[in-house]
Amino acid sequence: MRIKQISVSGLFGIFNHVIPLNMSDRITIIHAPNGFGKTIILKMINGFFNSKHSIFWTIPFNNFRVDFNDDSSLEIEKKSENSNGVKKKDKITFTFQQSQSKPMRFTPIKVKDNIRPDLDFPMSMLDNIIPGLDRVAPQRWLYTPTDEILSLEEVIERFEDVLPSKFRLLRHEPDWLTEVRNSIHIRLIESQRLFNTSSQRHPRYFESSPPMSATVSEYSSEIAGIIKAKLTEYGTTSQSLDRTFPARLVEQKTAPNLVDEQLRLQLDELEKKRSRLIEVGLLDEDKSSDFQIQPQTIDESTKNILSVYIEDVKKKLSVFDEIASKIDLLREIINKKFEYSYKEINFSKEKGFIFTTKHDKKILSPTDLSSGEQHELVLLYELLFKVEPNSLVLIDEPEISLHLGWQVQFLKDLQEITKLANIDILMTTHSPDIIQDRWDLTVELKGVSS
């Protein structure tokens, strides 16, 4: 299932917006003046699909609707009931409608009503648990990385995954709502993306606080772990194939109907693939020399052995197919962009990202990169490695910290990524340089007609 249209009415009590998504090109760009609700719309989409409901209680709106490509729809309605001139509490209703089926409805309660009744702690402790959070009022905090003022409910909802278990919200939702949420994966990439709060929980929340770490360093460690995992899988696959090689060779009664040149061509292709994997840091050259076999003469017996061998090597190297394609594209895009500053990126299972200067081959830490370079690397890495296939990715203002040349190239890079990663993109921007000549991909949010 995919989202084909987003609409909202009464946003801030003023705006009515309809955003059809480009289903074929898979990239939709929202543009509008400041204050029209571009970022809020992304947060509302993320709020529903990732169970962060506080956005719907805090933002004024009447109706928010998501239409899917199977003709079903999800509608969120907000009403303020009045009695004898006195305004009552807001009421929010989720309604899911499938074709020819009875609508299914659910009324959520506010986050504060979902907080565990046994939660009893000094409010000041939240400052110690969450880096970047400063208390500015009895139940208000400033989150400095984004300059947002958050209520207690918003703090607990947003940082629930890094807080001790006793802070977890009590959720009571129908099964159909869970199924709707799980039908589409949504990932929001916000404009502030250079720092992350560690997700490691501490046994006693008052003893220490998780660090606010550089995202680029975390992702460097993460890609190293991904490479190591693939090498382990490669080793397991190799051992299994090597162990059964003699038996499979005996079982193969006749050699395949291949001429010598075809076998040599397949061996050449395997060697090229092996070299590519070495180049992107997925294989060590000294551990891969056994792939280099170039027989001078190929009789029927040799042909039989080579055919089994070639199929085995294909299976061994296929372990790396997906990650190699992603690393290759990331490496190509980053090296093209970093060329102006005479830097280049490579990868290893020990360090993850390896940055070197071109003139003297000096090794740089990921945090030595400029903020613009870190923004670009983090964004591209998230799109390639942090998003599941068929997800809708929400990107807020990708032009932040990107100089003009990178903005001009951004959409072309994004198109390559969407093809490889099989994802949809909905992004906001103020930059015509990002849009270039692709105004057909844009949706303009308009003000109130006079």
PDB file of N, CA and C in Angstrom, residues 11-12 14-15 17 32-40 430 445:
ATOM      1  N   LEU A  11      -6.037  24.179   8.945  1.00  0.00           N
ATOM      2  CA  LEU A  11      -4.724  24.198   9.588  1.00  0.00           C
ATOM      3  C   LEU A  11      -4.437  25.601  10.110  1.00  0.00           C
ATOM      4  N   PHE A  12      -4.117  25.712  11.396  1.00  0.00           N
ATOM      5  CA  PHE A  12      -3.952  26.996  12.098  1.00  0.00           C
ATOM      6  C   PHE A  12      -5.227  27.832  12.033  1.00  0.00           C
ATOM      7  N   ILE A  14      -6.755  28.472   9.365  1.00  0.00           N
ATOM      8  CA  ILE A  14      -6.685  29.315   8.161  1.00  0.00           C
ATOM      9  C   ILE A  14      -6.613  28.502   6.870  1.00  0.00           C
ATOM     10  N   PHE A  15      -5.641  27.542   6.813  1.00  0.00           N
ATOM     11  CA  PHE A  15      -5.246  26.954   5.538  1.00  0.00           C
ATOM     12  C   PHE A  15      -5.961  25.646   5.237  1.00  0.00           C
ATOM     13  N   HIS A  17      -5.080  22.626   2.516  1.00  0.00           N
ATOM     14  CA  HIS A  17      -4.067  22.164   1.556  1.00  0.00           C
ATOM     15  C   HIS A  17      -4.389  20.762   1.050  1.00  0.00           C
ATOM     16  N   ALA A  32       6.315  26.636  -0.400  1.00  0.00           N
ATOM     17  CA  ALA A  32       5.381  27.668   0.054  1.00  0.00           C
ATOM     18  C   ALA A  32       6.152  28.654   0.910  1.00  0.00           C
ATOM     19  N   PRO A  33       5.592  29.849   1.147  1.00  0.00           N
ATOM     20  CA  PRO A  33       6.228  30.785   2.086  1.00  0.00           C
ATOM     21  C   PRO A  33       6.252  30.208   3.493  1.00  0.00           C
ATOM     22  N   ASN A  34       7.100  30.793   4.346  1.00  0.00           N
ATOM     23  CA  ASN A  34       7.133  30.384   5.749  1.00  0.00           C
ATOM     24  C   ASN A  34       5.764  30.589   6.392  1.00  0.00           C
ATOM     25  N   GLY A  35       5.407  29.675   7.296  1.00  0.00           N
ATOM     26  CA  GLY A  35       4.163  29.826   8.033  1.00  0.00           C
ATOM     27  C   GLY A  35       2.955  29.169   7.409  1.00  0.00           C
ATOM     28  N   PHE A  36       3.119  28.533   6.245  1.00  0.00           N
ATOM     29  CA  PHE A  36       1.981  27.900   5.571  1.00  0.00           C
ATOM     30  C   PHE A  36       1.770  26.451   6.014  1.00  0.00           C
ATOM     31  N   GLY A  37       2.704  25.892   6.802  1.00  0.00           N
ATOM     32  CA  GLY A  37       2.479  24.572   7.376  1.00  0.00           C
ATOM     33  C   GLY A  37       3.208  23.423   6.709  1.00  0.00           C
ATOM     34  N   LYS A  38       4.269  23.707   5.949  1.00  0.00           N
ATOM     35  CA  LYS A  38       4.993  22.640   5.243  1.00  0.00           C
ATOM     36  C   LYS A  38       5.542  21.608   6.242  1.00  0.00           C
ATOM     37  N   THR A  39       6.304  22.092   7.203  1.00  0.00           N
ATOM     38  CA  THR A  39       6.926  21.191   8.181  1.00  0.00           C
ATOM     39  C   THR A  39       5.882  20.512   9.054  1.00  0.00           C
ATOM     40  N   ILE A  40       4.840  21.247   9.422  1.00  0.00           N
ATOM     41  CA  ILE A  40       3.780  20.686  10.262  1.00  0.00           C
ATOM     42  C   ILE A  40       3.101  19.515   9.561  1.00  0.00           C
ATOM     43  N   HIS A 430      12.559  25.556   0.254  1.00  0.00           N
ATOM     44  CA  HIS A 430      12.438  26.956  -0.165  1.00  0.00           C
ATOM     45  C   HIS A 430      13.329  27.224  -1.384  1.00  0.00           C
ATOM     46  N   LEU A 445       1.750  25.166  -1.735  1.00  0.00           N
ATOM     47  CA  LEU A 445       0.741  25.448  -0.727  1.00  0.00           C
ATOM     48  C   LEU A 445       0.337  26.916  -0.836  1.00  0.00           C
TER      49      LEU A 445
END
